Structure formats: structure tokens, C-alpha cells
Amino acid sequence: MTKWGQSIVVTGTGALLGNMNYAKGVALKCHHEKDALVWEALVCLPWQHYYKYRYAVVSYEDGQQVIEKEELLEHTLLLHEGLSHGDVVEVMDTWCDRSYPGSILSTSAFTKVIRQHKQIKSGGEAPQQQPAVGEAVVRFQVMDWMLEDGQVVSVTGSIPQLGMWQQDQMLLLTETDTPCWEGEIRVPYSTFAFTYKYAVNTRSQAASAAAAQAATAGRRVRQPSGSPASPTPAPPAAAVNGPAVLNGQLGRLGITANGPVSSSSSIMPAGAAALGPGRPGPGSGIPQEAAAGSPAAYVAAMPPSPPQQQQQSGPGGITAIMRNATSTLLEIGEPRVCSLPLAGAASMGAPAVVVRHDGFVRRDRLWRGAGLALPVFSARTFQSVGNGEFLDLLPVVDLADTSGMRLIQVLPVNDTCVYNMWWDSYPYSSLSVHALHPQYIALRAALDDLPGISMPADIAAEIEEARVKLDGPVVNYEATMATKLRLARRIFEAAGHKSLQTQEYREWFVASESWLVPYAAFCFLRDLFGTAEHWNWGVMATPTQELLERLTSPEQEWHNNIWCCYWLQYQLHRQLKQVSEYAASRRVVLKGDLPIGVDKRSVDTWMEPHLFRMDKSTGSPPDFFDPNGQNWGFPTYNWEAMEEDGYAWWKRRLGHLSQYFHAYRIDHILGFCRIWEIPGNCATGLLGYFRPSIPLTVKELESRGMTGADTLTRLTEPYVTKALLNKLFGPQLAAEVAARYFIEGEGPGGFRFRPEYFSEKALWDLKARPNSPDWLLEEVAITRKGLLTLRQNLLIIRDPDNPERLYPRFALTSSTSYKELPDAGWKAALSQLHDDYFYR
């Protein structure tokens, strides 16, 4: 789990644990135990009922702590009231994070939708046993999100207190806080080490040993809160100095990556699980070949118990009993081992309490489910107008539930009306990360929020006429949008405006005002200027609060346009919310799709341009499908600026989506770690580089032998020679191309692009005049393609923001510039630098 240079820190409640601040927490030290790297620490703590704590993997840069990874869980350590001054508590934790597949069942998609029938329990407390001379209290804690109603977790093992691997004599655990199950036993020191496993039981009846058994054994049991309890001594308060006896209790925390700390110096092998104390011998009723085998074989060979049989207390006190179990699922993998003491702890003496936080029950089969993925515009019904609408997802939910599918995933549903043409049908180019796309409104239900008001007959007839007209084999996006916007305006003016007076609308407006008002103003200006390129809007290119208030004021003659925009978004919100709630009621998850980028011509870049690198684009590097890569045209994010306000823009965006979707896919999620950034004057994705990444430097090139006054010119500028021009264009056209687009006698190959044709975008925009003959159209296409090839014929890319930062061009070894390098040493060095940057 940890790499060289990383360490683990624990922090928790109280000053001695750093008050939940990793910078003030306790650093763990590591050592190897066989193949495991064990992290541990000794902590002096005064007695209190419980401590909360958590772990993090950290590193240090320039003396500053950097948190690399935090654990998923917050641990709770309960301290026994019967502990004496200076007693040792050993805590053996398992690192748990969301990489464990079972953790996904803790997300709201499962707890609030798929498994909403499963009761969530909190605040429970397992009975505590009190430490005694010559014994240790062993506390087990394990998690399992996959339990169904009627299932419980138990633990079985190689000692009598755990039932000797017998199915009907397992220790029944108590569910404390879903999904945690806990239980305790007392174990004589002479019994360590022992092996154990967790099991999931489906039963009709479970019972614990009678309280009289505890009295017979002379032990006190601490009951859960609210139950009568025996008097207990006051907790110690005095501080005692020394490395082994500390203030109150000595807590020893240990953690490993793949399981709990295993501290015994002589761990029993897996096949010897039954060889510990309490191994059944002749006359036990268990075949000896089974007794010597694995716990699974043990359970299979076990004779049935009489219906009234009770487990007798072993040397360590009471044991809960599982009776009449109808089925048992034993966890997979090697038996777990509980041994004493942890490495290096012998000087402390034997612990009074051993706490085993064992992570998750190891299941051989995790939860599985099926789902359906489709764009909303494809979910067309006989009521759809032009394309699938939000309310058309209701029968899709029924279909999913009836067929046993538990999830519906849709493509992005945000407004993409940037160009007001069919280009806007691409769902990943958002005009706003909050506004919903008008194409998804179900016009027939646009007045459903107004009781007693029905759709005017003439408008209803127009809706039906449009439905029939637009009911073609493919979606006519432009016609559908024009029709829906026109009819939505008619509905608003006829009766829809009354929605703006309702309490529900007012509450929604207050919650949405921060994004809704800028969105409505942007749409108005887009239509006014005929373009969403807000940098061309003159004085309105820079929005202010005063400008927004003036544009959206009810005093303006266009105020109905603004109000209609509000109303349309409100209706879209209502309809998608209806689908979300209905899907949850049928235990079907509605999963959305969040594009990684936003369009440069968007409300978000207009309102908060400092959050975006507007002179850059994002895309993907070349691959098998496109040797030029992809240039999506979205600006990259200014993560440094976003960090300053705690990533508020992302929190608003994700929070807004969560009111509709129970889960969402983040498109190109790798972009959160690194993105393929492309200079803004590029048309393809070939001349990009990763951001962030470690660049090359001039010194690095020089150390590889690439020296000389013209080295950088040769490597970073397009390599264009007369021979290449003739090869790409032919002798006749080559002369014309050279004269028009290049300055001869300059550049590494004898030709340098003229400044006005240096960028990829300038070359991409080369077009023939309208009504040109076919031969001219073909010639212009050949010229454009050849010039782009020459523009990309370089080896190293300079960072536009810092020319000292250099990046190898993707697939540089395939370029003519590389093949015509005269120095074989340069070729080898560049090839290695390329592979190091992209693949290592």
C-alpha cells in the first residue's frame, strides 16, 4: 500500500492523538514480518469510554506534510471499564478504502435505492466482557454491506470460545452501526495463537448464553446502554511515566495493507488451523482426516447437534450460540490468526484487551446487478414530441424493475444550445453545467403543477400535430427544438406564468438563483448577438452583478423572455425529479453522466473565466483510431484557482446533479489526475502534452549529447525541406506552396512557415471559394492536408506558458524529422525520452 518515502499517520479525538489533525497526529513506524510490512505505534492515552481515530498515508515535500490517501472509515475504540492502571490494549486494524469492491454498497445508490429495504442500525453496542488475570479480552469487529434481512454475522475458530469450527457453536456477533458487527470473548494467554473465520448465517433463531453462565465463570459482562449493569470501578486517572506503563492505558496501534496486523513470530500455516488448542481428538465425532484439514472441511464433516444442546463456557467465559441455522456462508481465504504479542511488544507485558478490526467479511461472490444504458432522446414513446423526454423514462423504469435490472444510465442531459443548430445535439458540450436541455420537456405535462388548470385545447391540438409530424425514424433535432421552444412559449403565456406565483416555484428559485439568473441572461445575450462567443460581446463580455440585475429586471421590455427561461427550467426540474423519485420507489438507480469539460462558449466560462485556461483545449493523444488525436475544444481547468476556494465550483456542480441522480458517471475521469492539454491555436490533438507532467529540460537534452547553437531550433520547429515539399505536393504545386506559405532560406530544413500560417487552426481553415470547380476543391484539400503534416513534423514541443518546459511530440519516431536526423545518438536519446514520458 505504501511506497518509498511514504508513511502512515494516525489521528483521533483528544490532544494526544492530534484532535483529528494529521499534522499533529502520531506517526507509525514500519517493520517487516515475513512478507508483510507492518506499521505500528505506541500511544499513551487516559481512560475514557471511547476514542475515534483514522489513518492516512502521507509524504513530505519541503518539510510540509502531504496527505496522499485517507482511510475510508473512522475507527471507534471502546475502552473497557474494568481496565486497571497501566493495562495494555492492542489494536490491530485493517486499512479499508473504496478500492474494496464491497465498499460500493455503502453509497447512496445502494443504501437509499437498491437496498433501501435493509434497515440501517446505529448506536448499537455489543456486550463487553471484563479483563481478568491470566486472560485477554479479544474483541472482534468486521463489516459486511451485503447482508439481507434475517442474516447475521458470526465468528468460528479453533478454540472452544469460538465453537471449535462447529457450525452451531459459532460466536454470534452484534450489529452495532451498520455495517459493523462486534463481539467479545475471553481467552487465556496459554491459548494463543488461534485461528478464526467470519461467517454469514441465515437463521430462524439465535440465542446468547445465559447471564448465569457469566456468574458461574465469575466474570462480569458489561451490558449495552440502557441495560442493568454491575457496579464497576472508577477509571484510573494518575499518570505513570515509563515506556511500557503509560497514562491510563497503553494503546498499541498496528495496521497492514492487506489485512490486520499479524504479530506472532510463529504464525500457524493455513493447513494447520485445527492444530491449536481445542483440536478435536478421537471420540469427538469428527473424522480425524477432516479435523486435520481446513475449516471448510471441518464444517462439512461436523455431526448435527441436538436441538437443545448448549455451548459450555470454555476457560475464557461465555460464548454466544447459533441454533437452528438454516445456512452458513464461511468466508473465503486463509484463516485469520490472532497471536500475541505484536512484534517488539514483549517488554510491555501481555495485553489486557486485543481489538481485531478485520475489515470486511471475505466473500467469494459480491453483489451483482444488471442495468440499461441509453440516451434520453432515444427513449421515445407514443407521446413523445420529436425525441425521448424525461417523462418517457417512467415506463423505462417499469421495464427495468420488471426484468430485474437495478440501474438506468443516461447520457448527459445539460443544455448544449451553443450554436442553435444540429451541432448542439452532441450531449457532452455543455452550455451550462446546471441547466437542463429544453429538448427533454414533456409539453403535455407542462401545466401539471397547477391544479385545476388544463392545457388549452388549441395548444393541445398543436402538440399532437407536432408529435405526429416529428415522429420519424430519426430525430430531427433542429425541427424538434424549434417546435418545442415555440410551443413552450405559448404554454407559458397562456397559463404557465401562473407557476411563478406558487410556493414550490419560489422555493426552487431561491435554491437555484445563483446559476439560473446568469443562465437566463446568457441565453438572452446569445440570441441578441447571434453567437455564444461571449468574448465578442463588447462591454458585456465581462459580467457583473449590476449587469445581471439590469438584464433580468422585470422593468425591461424583454422580461417575459427571462421569466419564460426560468419557467422552462423549473418544468424540466419538476419532470426529471419526478422520474428520479419514481425510480427510487421501484429500487432502480438513475445514473447520470457528467462531462469532464464545458464549452468555451458557456455560462460557466463567461461568469468565472479565472477557473479555466481559456487559451488551451483538452482532448486525447493519437491512438489506433485517429493518428492525429482528438481536440474537443473544451478549455482545461485552472486547478490552482479552483483549489483557492476549496473547489466550490465542482461541489456546486456535483451537488446540483445529485438532486436528480442517485449515481453518476464522470466522463474521462482520468482528467482529474492529468489531462491531454493542447495549445489553443491547434486544430488536432497531436501537438498536445499531459498536464500536469514532468517536462524535459535543456540540460537534460544536453546531458544526452544534444548540444549546439541550433539544437533547439532543429528539435522544436517544423522540419521542412524542398524534398518533402516535392514529395507531398509534386514539383509543380510544391513551388506554389513554398512561395505562398513559407519563407525560404530559414528554418531547420530551409523553409519556415509564414507567421500567418504557422498555427494548425490557420491551416485548417484554408478553404476554396464558393462554387469552385472540383479540381480546385481537391487541390485545396491536398494543400491543407500536406501543410498540416509539415506543421506537425517536429520532435519537441515548447510549453506556450514557459518555453523552458519541453515535451516530446507523440510518436516522434514516425516523423520525417526524426528519420532524417544525422546523429544516431540523438535518435536513441529522443526515442528513450519519448518512451519515458509516455509509457514509464
Tab-separated table of N, CA and C in Angstrom, residues 337-431:
chain	number	residue	atom	x	y	z
A	337	VAL	N	-5.467	-15.114	11.886
A	337	VAL	CA	-4.662	-15.548	13.018
A	337	VAL	C	-4.655	-14.457	14.080
A	338	CYS	N	-4.926	-14.848	15.301
A	338	CYS	CA	-4.812	-13.935	16.430
A	338	CYS	C	-3.708	-14.467	17.332
A	339	SER	N	-2.628	-13.698	17.448
A	339	SER	CA	-1.481	-14.151	18.220
A	339	SER	C	-0.940	-13.002	19.057
A	340	LEU	N	-0.123	-13.327	20.042
A	340	LEU	CA	0.438	-12.333	20.941
A	340	LEU	C	1.931	-12.556	21.090
A	341	PRO	N	2.683	-11.482	21.399
A	341	PRO	CA	2.256	-10.080	21.260
A	341	PRO	C	2.641	-9.583	19.890
A	342	LEU	N	2.342	-8.315	19.617
A	342	LEU	CA	2.849	-7.696	18.397
A	342	LEU	C	4.364	-7.646	18.457
A	343	ALA	N	4.996	-7.647	17.277
A	343	ALA	CA	6.458	-7.626	17.243
A	343	ALA	C	6.996	-6.452	18.039
A	344	GLY	N	7.988	-6.710	18.890
A	344	GLY	CA	8.606	-5.642	19.662
A	344	GLY	C	7.849	-5.266	20.910
A	345	ALA	N	6.735	-5.959	21.203
A	345	ALA	CA	5.911	-5.544	22.328
A	345	ALA	C	6.110	-6.409	23.568
A	346	ALA	N	7.040	-7.355	23.502
A	346	ALA	CA	7.193	-8.269	24.623
A	346	ALA	C	7.515	-7.535	25.915
A	347	SER	N	8.225	-6.416	25.804
A	347	SER	CA	8.616	-5.679	27.000
A	347	SER	C	7.424	-5.038	27.701
A	348	MET	N	6.312	-4.919	26.992
A	348	MET	CA	5.142	-4.276	27.593
A	348	MET	C	4.379	-5.239	28.484
A	349	GLY	N	4.580	-6.518	28.323
A	349	GLY	CA	3.743	-7.472	29.017
A	349	GLY	C	2.529	-7.813	28.189
A	350	ALA	N	1.798	-8.833	28.626
A	350	ALA	CA	0.649	-9.291	27.847
A	350	ALA	C	-0.471	-8.262	27.898
A	351	PRO	N	-1.174	-8.089	26.813
A	351	PRO	CA	-2.262	-7.102	26.801
A	351	PRO	C	-3.479	-7.596	27.554
A	352	ALA	N	-4.211	-6.662	28.105
A	352	ALA	CA	-5.482	-6.994	28.747
A	352	ALA	C	-6.599	-7.127	27.723
A	353	VAL	N	-6.501	-6.367	26.638
A	353	VAL	CA	-7.529	-6.373	25.588
A	353	VAL	C	-6.838	-6.417	24.233
A	354	VAL	N	-7.356	-7.248	23.364
A	354	VAL	CA	-6.900	-7.308	21.974
A	354	VAL	C	-8.092	-6.959	21.094
A	355	VAL	N	-7.949	-5.927	20.278
A	355	VAL	CA	-9.033	-5.488	19.394
A	355	VAL	C	-8.679	-5.851	17.965
A	356	ARG	N	-9.556	-6.584	17.305
A	356	ARG	CA	-9.334	-7.014	15.927
A	356	ARG	C	-10.332	-6.295	15.020
A	357	HIS	N	-9.880	-5.217	14.361
A	357	HIS	CA	-10.695	-4.557	13.344
A	357	HIS	C	-10.327	-5.191	12.008
A	358	ASP	N	-11.144	-6.138	11.567
A	358	ASP	CA	-10.759	-7.038	10.478
A	358	ASP	C	-11.277	-6.637	9.104
A	359	GLY	N	-11.769	-5.429	8.954
A	359	GLY	CA	-12.208	-5.007	7.622
A	359	GLY	C	-13.525	-5.637	7.240
A	360	PHE	N	-13.556	-6.221	6.052
A	360	PHE	CA	-14.792	-6.787	5.509
A	360	PHE	C	-14.775	-8.311	5.559
A	361	VAL	N	-15.966	-8.892	5.696
A	361	VAL	CA	-16.107	-10.333	5.514
A	361	VAL	C	-15.670	-10.670	4.094
A	362	ARG	N	-14.812	-11.659	3.955
A	362	ARG	CA	-14.273	-12.012	2.641
A	362	ARG	C	-15.248	-12.946	1.932
A	363	ARG	N	-15.965	-12.416	0.986
A	363	ARG	CA	-16.966	-13.196	0.244
A	363	ARG	C	-16.394	-13.654	-1.093
A	364	ASP	N	-16.859	-14.817	-1.534
A	364	ASP	CA	-16.422	-15.290	-2.845
A	364	ASP	C	-17.266	-14.687	-3.956
A	365	ARG	N	-18.465	-14.234	-3.598
A	365	ARG	CA	-19.330	-13.600	-4.592
A	365	ARG	C	-19.824	-12.279	-4.029
A	366	LEU	N	-19.530	-11.224	-4.753
A	366	LEU	CA	-20.017	-9.912	-4.363
A	366	LEU	C	-21.345	-9.624	-5.059
A	367	TRP	N	-21.942	-8.508	-4.680
A	367	TRP	CA	-23.249	-8.156	-5.267
A	367	TRP	C	-23.115	-7.977	-6.777
A	368	ARG	N	-24.076	-8.500	-7.505
A	368	ARG	CA	-24.098	-8.333	-8.954
A	368	ARG	C	-25.470	-7.817	-9.376
A	369	GLY	N	-25.460	-6.997	-10.389
A	369	GLY	CA	-26.708	-6.476	-10.912
A	369	GLY	C	-26.577	-6.119	-12.375
A	370	ALA	N	-27.687	-5.979	-13.031
A	370	ALA	CA	-27.708	-5.601	-14.448
A	370	ALA	C	-28.417	-4.267	-14.591
A	371	GLY	N	-28.115	-3.568	-15.662
A	371	GLY	CA	-28.731	-2.274	-15.903
A	371	GLY	C	-28.908	-2.003	-17.371
A	372	LEU	N	-29.425	-0.832	-17.659
A	372	LEU	CA	-29.737	-0.417	-19.028
A	372	LEU	C	-29.126	0.962	-19.259
A	373	ALA	N	-28.417	1.121	-20.368
A	373	ALA	CA	-27.825	2.418	-20.716
A	373	ALA	C	-28.441	2.921	-22.010
A	374	LEU	N	-28.885	4.170	-22.019
A	374	LEU	CA	-29.471	4.742	-23.226
A	374	LEU	C	-29.503	6.258	-23.109
A	375	PRO	N	-29.474	6.971	-24.242
A	375	PRO	CA	-29.708	8.416	-24.202
A	375	PRO	C	-31.190	8.682	-23.964
A	376	VAL	N	-31.491	9.762	-23.253
A	376	VAL	CA	-32.897	10.087	-23.018
A	376	VAL	C	-33.617	10.307	-24.342
A	377	PHE	N	-32.942	10.937	-25.317
A	377	PHE	CA	-33.632	11.231	-26.576
A	377	PHE	C	-34.002	9.969	-27.344
A	378	SER	N	-33.449	8.812	-26.955
A	378	SER	CA	-33.805	7.558	-27.614
A	378	SER	C	-34.984	6.857	-26.955
A	379	ALA	N	-35.383	7.304	-25.779
A	379	ALA	CA	-36.472	6.643	-25.053
A	379	ALA	C	-37.815	7.185	-25.523
A	380	ARG	N	-38.103	7.051	-26.796
A	380	ARG	CA	-39.322	7.631	-27.378
A	380	ARG	C	-40.530	6.730	-27.144
A	381	THR	N	-41.645	7.374	-26.835
A	381	THR	CA	-42.908	6.666	-26.664
A	381	THR	C	-43.920	7.251	-27.654
A	382	PHE	N	-45.147	6.764	-27.584
A	382	PHE	CA	-46.184	7.286	-28.472
A	382	PHE	C	-46.645	8.688	-28.064
A	383	GLN	N	-46.130	9.190	-26.953
A	383	GLN	CA	-46.464	10.542	-26.517
A	383	GLN	C	-45.324	11.536	-26.757
A	384	SER	N	-44.173	11.053	-27.195
A	384	SER	CA	-43.009	11.909	-27.373
A	384	SER	C	-43.210	12.884	-28.525
A	385	VAL	N	-42.675	14.066	-28.370
A	385	VAL	CA	-42.677	15.060	-29.437
A	385	VAL	C	-41.249	15.201	-29.953
A	386	GLY	N	-40.943	14.498	-31.025
A	386	GLY	CA	-39.654	14.626	-31.695
A	386	GLY	C	-38.551	13.753	-31.151
A	387	ASN	N	-38.463	13.625	-29.833
A	387	ASN	CA	-37.412	12.813	-29.221
A	387	ASN	C	-37.883	12.352	-27.845
A	388	GLY	N	-37.138	11.422	-27.264
A	388	GLY	CA	-37.469	10.977	-25.923
A	388	GLY	C	-37.389	12.123	-24.935
A	389	GLU	N	-38.275	12.115	-23.945
A	389	GLU	CA	-38.377	13.179	-22.958
A	389	GLU	C	-38.218	12.598	-21.559
A	390	PHE	N	-38.037	13.462	-20.573
A	390	PHE	CA	-37.822	12.977	-19.220
A	390	PHE	C	-38.932	12.024	-18.767
A	391	LEU	N	-40.175	12.394	-18.993
A	391	LEU	CA	-41.273	11.553	-18.517
A	391	LEU	C	-41.362	10.234	-19.273
A	392	ASP	N	-40.711	10.150	-20.419
A	392	ASP	CA	-40.678	8.873	-21.144
A	392	ASP	C	-39.797	7.850	-20.437
A	393	LEU	N	-39.039	8.299	-19.432
A	393	LEU	CA	-38.228	7.349	-18.667
A	393	LEU	C	-39.062	6.564	-17.656
A	394	LEU	N	-40.267	7.027	-17.372
A	394	LEU	CA	-41.100	6.307	-16.401
A	394	LEU	C	-41.386	4.873	-16.846
A	395	PRO	N	-41.842	4.632	-18.081
A	395	PRO	CA	-42.018	3.234	-18.494
A	395	PRO	C	-40.703	2.473	-18.604
A	396	VAL	N	-39.600	3.180	-18.836
A	396	VAL	CA	-38.296	2.507	-18.854
A	396	VAL	C	-37.972	1.989	-17.453
A	397	VAL	N	-38.303	2.771	-16.426
A	397	VAL	CA	-38.120	2.317	-15.049
A	397	VAL	C	-38.943	1.058	-14.798
A	398	ASP	N	-40.193	1.055	-15.270
A	398	ASP	CA	-41.031	-0.133	-15.101
A	398	ASP	C	-40.415	-1.342	-15.796
A	399	LEU	N	-39.910	-1.125	-16.993
A	399	LEU	CA	-39.268	-2.213	-17.736
A	399	LEU	C	-38.071	-2.758	-16.967
A	400	ALA	N	-37.242	-1.848	-16.436
A	400	ALA	CA	-36.063	-2.278	-15.697
A	400	ALA	C	-36.452	-3.076	-14.460
A	401	ASP	N	-37.413	-2.576	-13.709
A	401	ASP	CA	-37.811	-3.250	-12.476
A	401	ASP	C	-38.434	-4.606	-12.768
A	402	THR	N	-39.296	-4.670	-13.765
A	402	THR	CA	-39.963	-5.923	-14.093
A	402	THR	C	-38.975	-6.997	-14.542
A	403	SER	N	-37.940	-6.577	-15.250
A	403	SER	CA	-36.959	-7.534	-15.766
A	403	SER	C	-35.809	-7.781	-14.801
A	404	GLY	N	-35.860	-7.174	-13.608
A	404	GLY	CA	-34.837	-7.418	-12.605
A	404	GLY	C	-33.606	-6.540	-12.734
A	405	MET	N	-33.639	-5.537	-13.615
A	405	MET	CA	-32.500	-4.623	-13.726
A	405	MET	C	-32.614	-3.547	-12.649
A	406	ARG	N	-31.490	-3.156	-12.116
A	406	ARG	CA	-31.488	-2.255	-10.982
A	406	ARG	C	-30.886	-0.895	-11.290
A	407	LEU	N	-30.583	-0.594	-12.558
A	407	LEU	CA	-29.952	0.681	-12.875
A	407	LEU	C	-30.293	1.109	-14.291
A	408	ILE	N	-30.517	2.409	-14.458
A	408	ILE	CA	-30.675	3.027	-15.777
A	408	ILE	C	-29.655	4.143	-15.884
A	409	GLN	N	-28.795	4.064	-16.885
A	409	GLN	CA	-27.791	5.105	-17.099
A	409	GLN	C	-28.123	5.877	-18.359
A	410	VAL	N	-28.088	7.201	-18.249
A	410	VAL	CA	-28.405	8.063	-19.387
A	410	VAL	C	-27.185	8.892	-19.757
A	411	LEU	N	-27.190	9.438	-20.952
A	411	LEU	CA	-26.151	10.363	-21.377
A	411	LEU	C	-26.399	11.728	-20.718
A	412	PRO	N	-25.455	12.666	-20.822
A	412	PRO	CA	-25.654	13.977	-20.204
A	412	PRO	C	-26.948	14.642	-20.656
A	413	VAL	N	-27.591	15.351	-19.738
A	413	VAL	CA	-28.885	15.995	-20.030
A	413	VAL	C	-28.796	17.516	-19.871
A	414	ASN	N	-27.597	18.063	-19.770
A	414	ASN	CA	-27.454	19.513	-19.640
A	414	ASN	C	-27.738	20.225	-20.954
A	415	ASP	N	-28.076	21.497	-20.842
A	415	ASP	CA	-28.320	22.326	-22.022
A	415	ASP	C	-27.026	22.451	-22.835
A	416	THR	N	-27.117	22.184	-24.122
A	416	THR	CA	-25.960	22.283	-25.028
A	416	THR	C	-26.228	23.258	-26.173
A	417	CYS	N	-27.190	24.163	-26.016
A	417	CYS	CA	-27.604	25.051	-27.108
A	417	CYS	C	-26.596	26.189	-27.312
A	418	VAL	N	-25.445	25.846	-27.850
A	418	VAL	CA	-24.384	26.814	-28.100
A	418	VAL	C	-24.545	27.475	-29.460
A	419	TYR	N	-24.822	26.670	-30.490
A	419	TYR	CA	-24.855	27.168	-31.870
A	419	TYR	C	-26.274	27.323	-32.424
A	420	ASN	N	-27.271	26.807	-31.694
A	420	ASN	CA	-28.653	26.820	-32.180
A	420	ASN	C	-28.777	26.139	-33.543
A	421	MET	N	-28.127	24.998	-33.677
A	421	MET	CA	-28.210	24.164	-34.874
A	421	MET	C	-27.956	22.718	-34.452
A	422	TRP	N	-27.889	21.817	-35.435
A	422	TRP	CA	-27.803	20.399	-35.109
A	422	TRP	C	-26.520	20.020	-34.379
A	423	TRP	N	-25.482	20.860	-34.456
A	423	TRP	CA	-24.267	20.585	-33.690
A	423	TRP	C	-24.576	20.438	-32.198
A	424	ASP	N	-25.604	21.134	-31.742
A	424	ASP	CA	-25.943	21.117	-30.321
A	424	ASP	C	-26.503	19.779	-29.853
A	425	SER	N	-26.745	18.867	-30.776
A	425	SER	CA	-27.248	17.557	-30.371
A	425	SER	C	-26.166	16.723	-29.685
A	426	TYR	N	-24.896	17.148	-29.794
A	426	TYR	CA	-23.798	16.470	-29.095
A	426	TYR	C	-23.946	16.729	-27.599
A	427	PRO	N	-24.155	15.698	-26.785
A	427	PRO	CA	-24.542	15.933	-25.383
A	427	PRO	C	-23.405	16.275	-24.431
A	428	TYR	N	-22.160	16.272	-24.905
A	428	TYR	CA	-21.035	16.466	-23.990
A	428	TYR	C	-20.461	17.883	-24.021
A	429	SER	N	-21.062	18.782	-24.765
A	429	SER	CA	-20.571	20.153	-24.862
A	429	SER	C	-21.561	21.087	-24.171
A	430	SER	N	-21.398	21.265	-22.879
A	430	SER	CA	-22.407	21.927	-22.055
A	430	SER	C	-22.367	23.445	-22.193
A	431	LEU	N	-23.542	24.025	-22.418
A	431	LEU	CA	-23.689	25.469	-22.325
A	431	LEU	C	-23.722	25.898	-20.862
